[in-house]
Amino acid sequence: MSTAERLLRDDLRGFAGYASARSLAAQGEVWLNANESARPSSEDPAGACRRYPEPQPFALVARLATLYGVDTSQLMVGRGSDEIIDLLVRAFCPPGSGRIVIAPPVFGMYAVCARLHGADVVEVPLRDSGADFSVDLDAMAEAARATKASLLFVCNPGNPTGESVEVEAISASAARLAGRCLVVVDEAYGEFAEQDSAASLITAHDNVVVLRTLSKAHALAAARVGAVIAQPEVIDLLRRVQAPYPMPAPSVAIALRALRPEALCATRVRVREAREQRGILAHALEALPGVRRVYASQGNYLLVRFEEADAVLARLLDAGIVVRDMRAMRGLDDALRITVGTPAQNRRLLKALGKTAGGAQ
Ligand code: PMP
């Protein structure tokens, strides 16, 4: 039995999920089985949206599988990685007694989903060296083992902290947790980082699950397209708990366009610019008075500690610039997270910050 099958909620064993109207449709010519409108909307004369979409649009699954170097049986698409995080908790955390392990400060959705499903959150804080953060994967794996958690989330690179974890370390933790816990590697910002994807681990490890998204590097946040990569047994279980028709046809259409070779070239150019700008911005921020620390980042954002984060936030807002206030997160009570913008936006930010600190720009 695979790790995922072992960890599946007992009450979901034998549960088949919703049987979509699309599953038999391909065998007929006149589709009268899903109570769709017989005629298209006046606003959609070609009828692109008249019928329910394929639950797992094969063309999109195939293109993403090629992009990430896996088989189509090893990938499922969802409404952003947010939906997939929710599905993982839903499938593998029994109501009232589920448990996940996270390394705060970290992306909030893991804990939010756990809370919504009545699961406990076991925290193994990141180590803060003063110059950068690091994940204590050994301690996380030990916590997962000791608490019998079914999911361990590694955000790689870390949001909001920017650190990354080597694939070898993830592989070692996965081996240690084989049969006991799924190691979920969230690579939402993977394209901006130098490390390799953990997707290469899924053949050897039945408990490694990788999350990818088109929201960041591919610039399609509003389309809500994410993917999960894992062994087919995991994919099969997740499909059973997913909503009937999760992928809106317009989102699938734009995702397919954004995954054509020419568009992927343009994406690489944007990613290169974001990485360059990240370096330039980090350097400029470090030189500003009032800045306590700029953490090294592998994402398209920088976590910055300020002497007076309050005043900085207010002055930036005055200048029409919105950054993310991280001060409610434990250990980050003087920190803001700044997304790397275009060169012009970054200059505007630096100018406003220079004024805030009363120093040079
Ligand atoms: N993971 C991380 C680490 C994120 O920062 C985000 C978005 N902020 C997500 C997942 C969710 O992304 P998506 O748009 O694919 O739902």
mmCIF file of C-alpha atoms and ligand atoms in Angstrom:
data_model
loop_
_atom_site.group_PDB
_atom_site.id
_atom_site.type_symbol
_atom_site.label_atom_id
_atom_site.label_comp_id
_atom_site.label_asym_id
_atom_site.label_seq_id
_atom_site.Cartn_x
_atom_site.Cartn_y
_atom_site.Cartn_z
ATOM 1 C CA MET A 1 0.000 0.000 0.000
ATOM 2 C CA SER A 2 1.389 3.433 -0.891
ATOM 3 C CA THR A 3 2.011 6.082 1.765
ATOM 4 C CA ALA A 4 -0.941 8.119 0.466
ATOM 5 C CA GLU A 5 -3.312 5.159 0.557
ATOM 6 C CA ARG A 6 -2.207 4.415 4.093
ATOM 7 C CA LEU A 7 -2.754 8.046 5.164
ATOM 8 C CA LEU A 8 -6.113 8.539 3.427
ATOM 9 C CA ARG A 9 -8.918 9.334 5.854
ATOM 10 C CA ASP A 10 -10.551 6.072 6.913
ATOM 11 C CA ASP A 11 -14.000 7.450 6.176
ATOM 12 C CA LEU A 12 -12.983 8.120 2.553
ATOM 13 C CA ARG A 13 -11.868 4.577 1.801
ATOM 14 C CA GLY A 14 -13.978 3.270 -1.042
ATOM 15 C CA PHE A 15 -15.338 6.785 -1.713
ATOM 16 C CA ALA A 16 -15.387 7.384 -5.463
ATOM 17 C CA GLY A 17 -16.117 11.123 -5.564
ATOM 18 C CA TYR A 18 -18.505 12.884 -7.945
ATOM 19 C CA ALA A 19 -19.070 11.214 -11.313
ATOM 20 C CA SER A 20 -18.888 14.022 -13.839
ATOM 21 C CA ALA A 21 -21.237 14.315 -16.780
ATOM 22 C CA ARG A 22 -18.199 14.632 -19.035
ATOM 23 C CA SER A 23 -16.939 11.107 -18.462
ATOM 24 C CA LEU A 24 -19.291 9.468 -20.987
ATOM 25 C CA ALA A 25 -19.888 12.449 -23.220
ATOM 26 C CA ALA A 26 -17.147 11.602 -25.695
ATOM 27 C CA GLN A 27 -19.100 8.514 -26.746
ATOM 28 C CA GLY A 28 -22.101 10.474 -28.032
ATOM 29 C CA GLU A 29 -22.867 13.273 -30.470
ATOM 30 C CA VAL A 30 -25.970 14.771 -28.892
ATOM 31 C CA TRP A 31 -25.191 15.640 -25.279
ATOM 32 C CA LEU A 32 -28.368 15.763 -23.210
ATOM 33 C CA ASN A 33 -26.950 14.506 -19.923
ATOM 34 C CA ALA A 34 -25.840 17.570 -17.945
ATOM 35 C CA ASN A 35 -28.767 20.007 -18.031
ATOM 36 C CA GLU A 36 -26.694 22.618 -19.835
ATOM 37 C CA SER A 37 -28.385 25.277 -21.976
ATOM 38 C CA ALA A 38 -29.301 23.950 -25.414
ATOM 39 C CA ARG A 39 -28.127 27.217 -27.002
ATOM 40 C CA PRO A 40 -25.140 29.451 -26.268
ATOM 41 C CA SER A 41 -25.279 32.726 -24.372
ATOM 42 C CA SER A 42 -25.708 35.896 -26.423
ATOM 43 C CA GLU A 43 -22.379 36.918 -24.845
ATOM 44 C CA ASP A 44 -20.646 33.719 -25.940
ATOM 45 C CA PRO A 45 -21.928 33.117 -29.474
ATOM 46 C CA ALA A 46 -19.288 30.475 -30.245
ATOM 47 C CA GLY A 47 -20.408 28.551 -27.174
ATOM 48 C CA ALA A 48 -16.963 28.243 -25.603
ATOM 49 C CA CYS A 49 -18.551 28.304 -22.154
ATOM 50 C CA ARG A 50 -21.878 26.603 -22.857
ATOM 51 C CA ARG A 51 -20.922 23.181 -21.583
ATOM 52 C CA TYR A 52 -19.288 22.065 -18.359
ATOM 53 C CA PRO A 53 -15.523 21.830 -18.873
ATOM 54 C CA GLU A 54 -13.402 18.683 -18.766
ATOM 55 C CA PRO A 55 -12.617 18.056 -15.074
ATOM 56 C CA GLN A 56 -8.924 17.571 -15.934
ATOM 57 C CA PRO A 57 -8.405 19.242 -19.336
ATOM 58 C CA PHE A 58 -6.063 16.817 -20.998
ATOM 59 C CA ALA A 59 -4.255 19.334 -23.226
ATOM 60 C CA LEU A 60 -3.348 21.424 -20.174
ATOM 61 C CA VAL A 61 -2.333 18.436 -18.078
ATOM 62 C CA ALA A 62 -0.140 17.207 -20.943
ATOM 63 C CA ARG A 63 1.535 20.581 -21.461
ATOM 64 C CA LEU A 64 2.246 21.056 -17.761
ATOM 65 C CA ALA A 65 3.536 17.492 -17.455
ATOM 66 C CA THR A 66 5.999 18.219 -20.269
ATOM 67 C CA LEU A 67 7.016 21.521 -18.661
ATOM 68 C CA TYR A 68 7.744 19.892 -15.306
ATOM 69 C CA GLY A 69 9.240 16.702 -16.791
ATOM 70 C CA VAL A 70 6.696 14.218 -15.434
ATOM 71 C CA ASP A 71 4.080 11.843 -16.823
ATOM 72 C CA THR A 72 0.457 12.944 -17.306
ATOM 73 C CA SER A 73 -0.580 10.335 -14.708
ATOM 74 C CA GLN A 74 1.603 12.176 -12.179
ATOM 75 C CA LEU A 75 -0.070 15.595 -12.459
ATOM 76 C CA MET A 76 -3.429 17.100 -11.599
ATOM 77 C CA VAL A 77 -4.547 20.687 -12.162
ATOM 78 C CA GLY A 78 -6.541 22.770 -9.718
ATOM 79 C CA ARG A 79 -7.742 26.324 -9.059
ATOM 80 C CA GLY A 80 -4.349 27.562 -8.036
ATOM 81 C CA SER A 81 -2.106 25.797 -5.556
ATOM 82 C CA ASP A 82 -4.457 27.173 -2.887
ATOM 83 C CA GLU A 83 -7.105 24.658 -3.924
ATOM 84 C CA ILE A 84 -4.587 21.834 -3.925
ATOM 85 C CA ILE A 85 -3.365 22.653 -0.416
ATOM 86 C CA ASP A 86 -7.002 22.452 0.658
ATOM 87 C CA LEU A 87 -7.522 19.118 -1.118
ATOM 88 C CA LEU A 88 -4.439 17.639 0.543
ATOM 89 C CA VAL A 89 -5.682 18.597 3.993
ATOM 90 C CA ARG A 90 -9.176 17.422 3.098
ATOM 91 C CA ALA A 91 -7.995 13.992 1.943
ATOM 92 C CA PHE A 92 -5.330 13.249 4.520
ATOM 93 C CA CYS A 93 -6.403 14.950 7.757
ATOM 94 C CA PRO A 94 -9.211 13.091 9.522
ATOM 95 C CA PRO A 95 -11.770 15.612 10.852
ATOM 96 C CA GLY A 96 -10.906 16.475 14.442
ATOM 97 C CA SER A 97 -7.649 14.517 14.626
ATOM 98 C CA GLY A 98 -5.571 15.576 11.600
ATOM 99 C CA ARG A 99 -2.141 17.165 11.967
ATOM 100 C CA ILE A 100 0.216 19.073 9.697
ATOM 101 C CA VAL A 101 3.769 20.319 10.245
ATOM 102 C CA ILE A 102 4.871 23.766 9.051
ATOM 103 C CA ALA A 103 7.908 26.007 9.545
ATOM 104 C CA PRO A 104 6.753 29.539 10.456
ATOM 105 C CA PRO A 105 6.989 32.297 9.483
ATOM 106 C CA VAL A 106 5.457 30.831 6.340
ATOM 107 C CA PHE A 107 2.656 31.217 3.799
ATOM 108 C CA GLY A 108 -0.608 31.307 5.739
ATOM 109 C CA MET A 109 -2.784 28.934 3.720
ATOM 110 C CA TYR A 110 -1.372 25.737 5.221
ATOM 111 C CA ALA A 111 -2.549 26.721 8.697
ATOM 112 C CA VAL A 112 -5.790 28.257 7.388
ATOM 113 C CA CYS A 113 -6.751 25.031 5.600
ATOM 114 C CA ALA A 114 -5.786 22.962 8.623
ATOM 115 C CA ARG A 115 -7.952 25.132 10.829
ATOM 116 C CA LEU A 116 -10.899 24.902 8.422
ATOM 117 C CA HIS A 117 -10.672 21.121 8.516
ATOM 118 C CA GLY A 118 -10.227 20.862 12.271
ATOM 119 C CA ALA A 119 -6.587 19.755 11.999
ATOM 120 C CA ASP A 120 -3.794 20.728 14.396
ATOM 121 C CA VAL A 121 -0.772 22.679 13.262
ATOM 122 C CA VAL A 122 2.622 21.601 14.594
ATOM 123 C CA GLU A 123 5.152 24.424 14.263
ATOM 124 C CA VAL A 124 8.898 23.993 13.830
ATOM 125 C CA PRO A 125 10.110 27.593 13.400
ATOM 126 C CA LEU A 126 12.637 28.522 10.735
ATOM 127 C CA ARG A 127 16.152 29.242 11.986
ATOM 128 C CA ASP A 128 17.073 32.909 11.660
ATOM 129 C CA SER A 129 20.816 33.432 11.366
ATOM 130 C CA GLY A 130 20.374 37.190 11.122
ATOM 131 C CA ALA A 131 21.397 37.133 7.443
ATOM 132 C CA ASP A 132 19.009 34.489 6.236
ATOM 133 C CA PHE A 133 16.431 31.957 7.309
ATOM 134 C CA SER A 134 16.773 28.213 6.994
ATOM 135 C CA VAL A 135 14.426 25.275 7.299
ATOM 136 C CA ASP A 136 15.264 22.682 9.940
ATOM 137 C CA LEU A 137 14.008 19.735 7.916
ATOM 138 C CA ASP A 138 15.373 17.158 10.361
ATOM 139 C CA ALA A 139 13.424 18.761 13.195
ATOM 140 C CA MET A 140 10.321 18.973 10.994
ATOM 141 C CA ALA A 141 10.584 15.288 10.048
ATOM 142 C CA GLU A 142 11.093 14.370 13.695
ATOM 143 C CA ALA A 143 8.043 16.446 14.681
ATOM 144 C CA ALA A 144 5.974 14.765 11.962
ATOM 145 C CA ARG A 145 7.061 11.348 13.209
ATOM 146 C CA ALA A 146 6.500 12.146 16.860
ATOM 147 C CA THR A 147 3.047 13.694 16.343
ATOM 148 C CA LYS A 148 1.921 11.282 13.601
ATOM 149 C CA ALA A 149 1.230 14.203 11.283
ATOM 150 C CA SER A 150 0.079 13.211 7.799
ATOM 151 C CA LEU A 151 1.379 16.300 5.955
ATOM 152 C CA LEU A 152 4.643 18.214 6.234
ATOM 153 C CA PHE A 153 4.725 21.440 4.221
ATOM 154 C CA VAL A 154 8.011 22.841 2.915
ATOM 155 C CA CYS A 155 7.643 26.190 1.181
ATOM 156 C CA ASN A 156 10.550 26.269 -1.268
ATOM 157 C CA PRO A 157 11.570 29.042 -1.727
ATOM 158 C CA GLY A 158 10.051 30.197 1.528
ATOM 159 C CA ASN A 159 7.384 32.871 1.479
ATOM 160 C CA PRO A 160 7.865 35.466 2.989
ATOM 161 C CA THR A 161 11.417 34.626 4.045
ATOM 162 C CA GLY A 162 13.034 33.756 0.699
ATOM 163 C CA GLU A 163 15.263 30.827 1.741
ATOM 164 C CA SER A 164 15.524 27.616 -0.248
ATOM 165 C CA VAL A 165 16.072 23.969 0.605
ATOM 166 C CA GLU A 166 18.253 21.570 -1.392
ATOM 167 C CA VAL A 167 16.473 18.738 -3.147
ATOM 168 C CA GLU A 168 18.857 16.248 -1.465
ATOM 169 C CA ALA A 169 17.644 17.349 1.967
ATOM 170 C CA ILE A 170 14.020 16.918 0.905
ATOM 171 C CA SER A 171 14.845 13.484 -0.464
ATOM 172 C CA ALA A 172 16.428 12.464 2.867
ATOM 173 C CA SER A 173 13.390 13.646 4.847
ATOM 174 C CA ALA A 174 11.024 11.897 2.460
ATOM 175 C CA ALA A 175 12.979 8.657 2.897
ATOM 176 C CA ARG A 176 12.783 9.043 6.649
ATOM 177 C CA LEU A 177 9.020 9.605 6.522
ATOM 178 C CA ALA A 178 8.233 6.888 3.946
ATOM 179 C CA GLY A 179 4.969 5.182 4.822
ATOM 180 C CA ARG A 180 4.217 7.787 7.531
ATOM 181 C CA CYS A 181 3.810 11.293 6.148
ATOM 182 C CA LEU A 182 3.508 13.148 2.843
ATOM 183 C CA VAL A 183 6.206 15.764 2.247
ATOM 184 C CA VAL A 184 4.539 18.606 0.332
ATOM 185 C CA VAL A 185 7.006 20.899 -1.426
ATOM 186 C CA ASP A 186 5.364 24.171 -2.427
ATOM 187 C CA GLU A 187 7.332 25.526 -5.379
ATOM 188 C CA ALA A 188 5.075 28.498 -6.126
ATOM 189 C CA TYR A 189 8.214 30.608 -6.654
ATOM 190 C CA GLY A 190 10.423 27.820 -8.021
ATOM 191 C CA GLU A 191 11.162 29.614 -11.300
ATOM 192 C CA PHE A 192 12.847 32.506 -9.469
ATOM 193 C CA ALA A 193 15.141 30.211 -7.480
ATOM 194 C CA GLU A 194 18.403 28.516 -8.251
ATOM 195 C CA GLN A 195 17.526 25.172 -6.707
ATOM 196 C CA ASP A 196 16.214 22.151 -8.668
ATOM 197 C CA SER A 197 12.588 21.102 -8.497
ATOM 198 C CA ALA A 198 11.593 18.303 -6.157
ATOM 199 C CA ALA A 199 9.511 16.918 -9.051
ATOM 200 C CA SER A 200 12.527 14.736 -9.840
ATOM 201 C CA LEU A 201 11.965 12.941 -6.499
ATOM 202 C CA ILE A 202 8.485 11.628 -7.116
ATOM 203 C CA THR A 203 9.543 8.469 -8.932
ATOM 204 C CA ALA A 204 11.718 7.316 -6.051
ATOM 205 C CA HIS A 205 9.476 8.584 -3.228
ATOM 206 C CA ASP A 206 5.761 7.817 -3.036
ATOM 207 C CA ASN A 207 5.378 10.441 -0.297
ATOM 208 C CA VAL A 208 6.721 13.491 -2.142
ATOM 209 C CA VAL A 209 4.091 15.922 -3.448
ATOM 210 C CA VAL A 210 5.101 19.038 -5.388
ATOM 211 C CA LEU A 211 2.934 22.125 -5.916
ATOM 212 C CA ARG A 212 3.413 24.451 -8.880
ATOM 213 C CA THR A 213 1.421 27.424 -10.086
ATOM 214 C CA LEU A 214 0.987 29.682 -13.101
ATOM 215 C CA SER A 215 0.233 32.606 -10.746
ATOM 216 C CA LYS A 216 3.766 33.923 -10.280
ATOM 217 C CA ALA A 217 6.418 33.494 -12.991
ATOM 218 C CA HIS A 218 3.761 32.833 -15.647
ATOM 219 C CA ALA A 219 1.877 36.009 -14.648
ATOM 220 C CA LEU A 220 -1.594 34.404 -14.581
ATOM 221 C CA ALA A 221 -2.687 34.866 -10.970
ATOM 222 C CA ALA A 222 -6.261 35.746 -11.953
ATOM 223 C CA ALA A 223 -6.652 32.607 -14.089
ATOM 224 C CA ARG A 224 -6.242 30.421 -10.971
ATOM 225 C CA VAL A 225 -4.249 27.554 -12.443
ATOM 226 C CA GLY A 226 -2.075 25.387 -10.231
ATOM 227 C CA ALA A 227 -0.755 21.852 -10.454
ATOM 228 C CA VAL A 228 0.153 19.041 -8.122
ATOM 229 C CA ILE A 229 2.822 16.528 -9.058
ATOM 230 C CA ALA A 230 3.065 13.171 -7.304
ATOM 231 C CA GLN A 231 2.798 9.444 -7.888
ATOM 232 C CA PRO A 232 -0.442 8.384 -9.642
ATOM 233 C CA GLU A 233 -1.875 6.926 -6.402
ATOM 234 C CA VAL A 234 -1.768 10.381 -4.776
ATOM 235 C CA ILE A 235 -3.236 12.039 -7.871
ATOM 236 C CA ASP A 236 -6.041 9.490 -7.964
ATOM 237 C CA LEU A 237 -6.978 10.166 -4.328
ATOM 238 C CA LEU A 238 -6.898 13.937 -4.796
ATOM 239 C CA ARG A 239 -9.133 13.716 -7.863
ATOM 240 C CA ARG A 240 -11.761 11.990 -5.769
ATOM 241 C CA VAL A 241 -12.028 14.925 -3.351
ATOM 242 C CA GLN A 242 -11.846 17.707 -5.935
ATOM 243 C CA ALA A 243 -14.909 19.711 -7.047
ATOM 244 C CA PRO A 244 -16.704 18.323 -10.137
ATOM 245 C CA TYR A 245 -15.520 20.835 -12.766
ATOM 246 C CA PRO A 246 -12.680 22.784 -11.178
ATOM 247 C CA MET A 247 -11.099 24.348 -14.242
ATOM 248 C CA PRO A 248 -13.017 27.191 -15.940
ATOM 249 C CA ALA A 249 -12.688 27.002 -19.735
ATOM 250 C CA PRO A 250 -11.375 30.615 -20.146
ATOM 251 C CA SER A 251 -8.625 29.892 -17.615
ATOM 252 C CA VAL A 252 -7.640 26.736 -19.427
ATOM 253 C CA ALA A 253 -7.570 28.595 -22.750
ATOM 254 C CA ILE A 254 -5.244 31.335 -21.502
ATOM 255 C CA ALA A 255 -3.044 28.828 -19.673
ATOM 256 C CA LEU A 256 -2.619 26.851 -22.900
ATOM 257 C CA ARG A 257 -1.615 30.021 -24.728
ATOM 258 C CA ALA A 258 0.844 30.945 -21.963
ATOM 259 C CA LEU A 259 2.484 27.524 -22.221
ATOM 260 C CA ARG A 260 3.295 27.718 -25.937
ATOM 261 C CA PRO A 261 7.036 27.824 -26.671
ATOM 262 C CA GLU A 262 7.036 31.562 -27.633
ATOM 263 C CA ALA A 263 5.175 32.465 -24.446
ATOM 264 C CA LEU A 264 7.537 30.369 -22.345
ATOM 265 C CA CYS A 265 10.449 32.336 -23.841
ATOM 266 C CA ALA A 266 8.759 35.565 -22.768
ATOM 267 C CA THR A 267 8.238 34.089 -19.297
ATOM 268 C CA ARG A 268 11.934 33.295 -19.031
ATOM 269 C CA VAL A 269 12.741 36.907 -19.936
ATOM 270 C CA ARG A 270 10.386 38.190 -17.205
ATOM 271 C CA VAL A 271 11.895 35.802 -14.668
ATOM 272 C CA ARG A 272 15.416 36.935 -15.576
ATOM 273 C CA GLU A 273 14.375 40.560 -15.121
ATOM 274 C CA ALA A 274 12.758 39.800 -11.750
ATOM 275 C CA ARG A 275 15.931 38.074 -10.539
ATOM 276 C CA GLU A 276 18.129 40.944 -11.703
ATOM 277 C CA GLN A 277 15.840 43.510 -10.148
ATOM 278 C CA ARG A 278 15.764 41.493 -6.908
ATOM 279 C CA GLY A 279 19.543 41.841 -6.651
ATOM 280 C CA ILE A 280 19.539 45.539 -7.528
ATOM 281 C CA LEU A 281 16.709 46.299 -5.116
ATOM 282 C CA ALA A 282 18.257 44.295 -2.260
ATOM 283 C CA HIS A 283 21.530 46.139 -2.696
ATOM 284 C CA ALA A 284 19.857 49.556 -2.781
ATOM 285 C CA LEU A 285 17.685 48.762 0.242
ATOM 286 C CA GLU A 286 20.676 47.637 2.280
ATOM 287 C CA ALA A 287 22.267 51.030 1.744
ATOM 288 C CA LEU A 288 19.255 52.954 3.083
ATOM 289 C CA PRO A 289 19.277 54.355 6.598
ATOM 290 C CA GLY A 290 16.494 52.913 8.720
ATOM 291 C CA VAL A 291 16.786 49.498 7.094
ATOM 292 C CA ARG A 292 17.830 46.894 9.642
ATOM 293 C CA ARG A 293 18.122 43.882 7.400
ATOM 294 C CA VAL A 294 17.348 42.654 3.911
ATOM 295 C CA TYR A 295 17.128 38.871 3.796
ATOM 296 C CA ALA A 296 18.628 36.971 0.896
ATOM 297 C CA SER A 297 15.734 35.805 -1.287
ATOM 298 C CA GLN A 298 15.185 33.177 -3.950
ATOM 299 C CA GLY A 299 11.658 34.446 -4.666
ATOM 300 C CA ASN A 300 10.315 37.545 -6.442
ATOM 301 C CA TYR A 301 10.105 39.403 -3.139
ATOM 302 C CA LEU A 302 12.342 40.642 -0.340
ATOM 303 C CA LEU A 303 11.731 40.463 3.376
ATOM 304 C CA VAL A 304 13.035 43.642 4.986
ATOM 305 C CA ARG A 305 13.333 44.643 8.639
ATOM 306 C CA PHE A 306 13.023 48.363 9.392
ATOM 307 C CA GLU A 307 13.792 50.472 12.435
ATOM 308 C CA GLU A 308 10.366 52.051 12.100
ATOM 309 C CA ALA A 309 8.230 49.783 9.974
ATOM 310 C CA ASP A 310 5.117 51.745 10.986
ATOM 311 C CA ALA A 311 6.397 55.000 9.586
ATOM 312 C CA VAL A 312 7.728 53.293 6.478
ATOM 313 C CA LEU A 313 4.365 51.710 5.722
ATOM 314 C CA ALA A 314 2.569 55.015 6.164
ATOM 315 C CA ARG A 315 5.003 56.943 3.977
ATOM 316 C CA LEU A 316 4.882 54.318 1.268
ATOM 317 C CA LEU A 317 1.096 54.445 1.274
ATOM 318 C CA ASP A 318 1.302 58.234 1.018
ATOM 319 C CA ALA A 319 3.440 57.715 -2.042
ATOM 320 C CA GLY A 320 0.847 55.316 -3.474
ATOM 321 C CA ILE A 321 2.956 52.209 -2.861
ATOM 322 C CA VAL A 322 1.494 49.148 -1.165
ATOM 323 C CA VAL A 323 3.774 46.508 0.347
ATOM 324 C CA ARG A 324 2.883 43.563 2.570
ATOM 325 C CA ASP A 325 2.839 44.193 6.294
ATOM 326 C CA MET A 326 4.312 41.088 7.955
ATOM 327 C CA ARG A 327 4.343 42.454 11.492
ATOM 328 C CA ALA A 328 1.549 40.209 12.719
ATOM 329 C CA MET A 329 3.702 37.141 12.016
ATOM 330 C CA ARG A 330 5.646 35.859 14.972
ATOM 331 C CA GLY A 331 9.293 36.962 14.833
ATOM 332 C CA LEU A 332 8.628 39.506 12.076
ATOM 333 C CA ASP A 333 7.332 42.426 14.122
ATOM 334 C CA ASP A 334 9.511 44.935 12.258
ATOM 335 C CA ALA A 335 9.267 43.390 8.793
ATOM 336 C CA LEU A 336 7.638 44.212 5.483
ATOM 337 C CA ARG A 337 7.612 42.049 2.374
ATOM 338 C CA ILE A 338 8.262 43.878 -0.843
ATOM 339 C CA THR A 339 7.428 42.284 -4.187
ATOM 340 C CA VAL A 340 10.054 42.988 -6.841
ATOM 341 C CA GLY A 341 8.457 45.321 -9.375
ATOM 342 C CA THR A 342 9.458 46.710 -12.741
ATOM 343 C CA PRO A 343 12.621 48.867 -12.756
ATOM 344 C CA ALA A 344 10.445 52.006 -12.719
ATOM 345 C CA GLN A 345 8.343 50.739 -9.809
ATOM 346 C CA ASN A 346 11.441 49.780 -7.853
ATOM 347 C CA ARG A 347 12.971 53.221 -8.406
ATOM 348 C CA ARG A 348 9.751 54.819 -7.194
ATOM 349 C CA LEU A 349 9.822 52.608 -4.101
ATOM 350 C CA LEU A 350 13.444 53.496 -3.361
ATOM 351 C CA LYS A 351 12.746 57.169 -3.839
ATOM 352 C CA ALA A 352 9.848 57.027 -1.356
ATOM 353 C CA LEU A 353 11.954 55.034 1.111
ATOM 354 C CA GLY A 354 14.873 57.400 0.762
ATOM 355 C CA LYS A 355 12.571 60.241 1.741
ATOM 356 C CA THR A 356 11.173 58.252 4.654
ATOM 357 C CA ALA A 357 14.599 57.701 6.075
ATOM 358 C CA GLY A 358 15.541 61.286 5.310
ATOM 359 C CA GLY A 359 18.662 60.028 3.601
ATOM 360 C CA ALA A 360 20.110 59.395 0.177
ATOM 361 C CA GLN A 361 18.186 57.545 -2.488
HETATM 362 N N1 PMP B 1 2.091 28.921 -2.222
HETATM 363 C C1 PMP B 1 2.740 30.021 -1.881
HETATM 364 C C2 PMP B 1 4.030 29.892 -1.174
HETATM 365 C C3 PMP B 1 2.224 31.279 -2.197
HETATM 366 O O1 PMP B 1 2.883 32.377 -1.838
HETATM 367 C C4 PMP B 1 0.994 31.367 -2.890
HETATM 368 C C5 PMP B 1 0.339 32.667 -3.260
HETATM 369 N N2 PMP B 1 0.603 33.744 -2.544
HETATM 370 C C6 PMP B 1 0.349 30.175 -3.196
HETATM 371 C C7 PMP B 1 0.924 28.969 -2.875
HETATM 372 C C8 PMP B 1 -0.983 30.161 -3.876
HETATM 373 O O2 PMP B 1 -0.836 30.346 -5.218
HETATM 374 P P1 PMP B 1 -1.991 30.117 -6.245
HETATM 375 O O3 PMP B 1 -2.243 31.424 -6.874
HETATM 376 O O4 PMP B 1 -1.469 29.088 -7.194
HETATM 377 O O5 PMP B 1 -3.200 29.606 -5.496
#
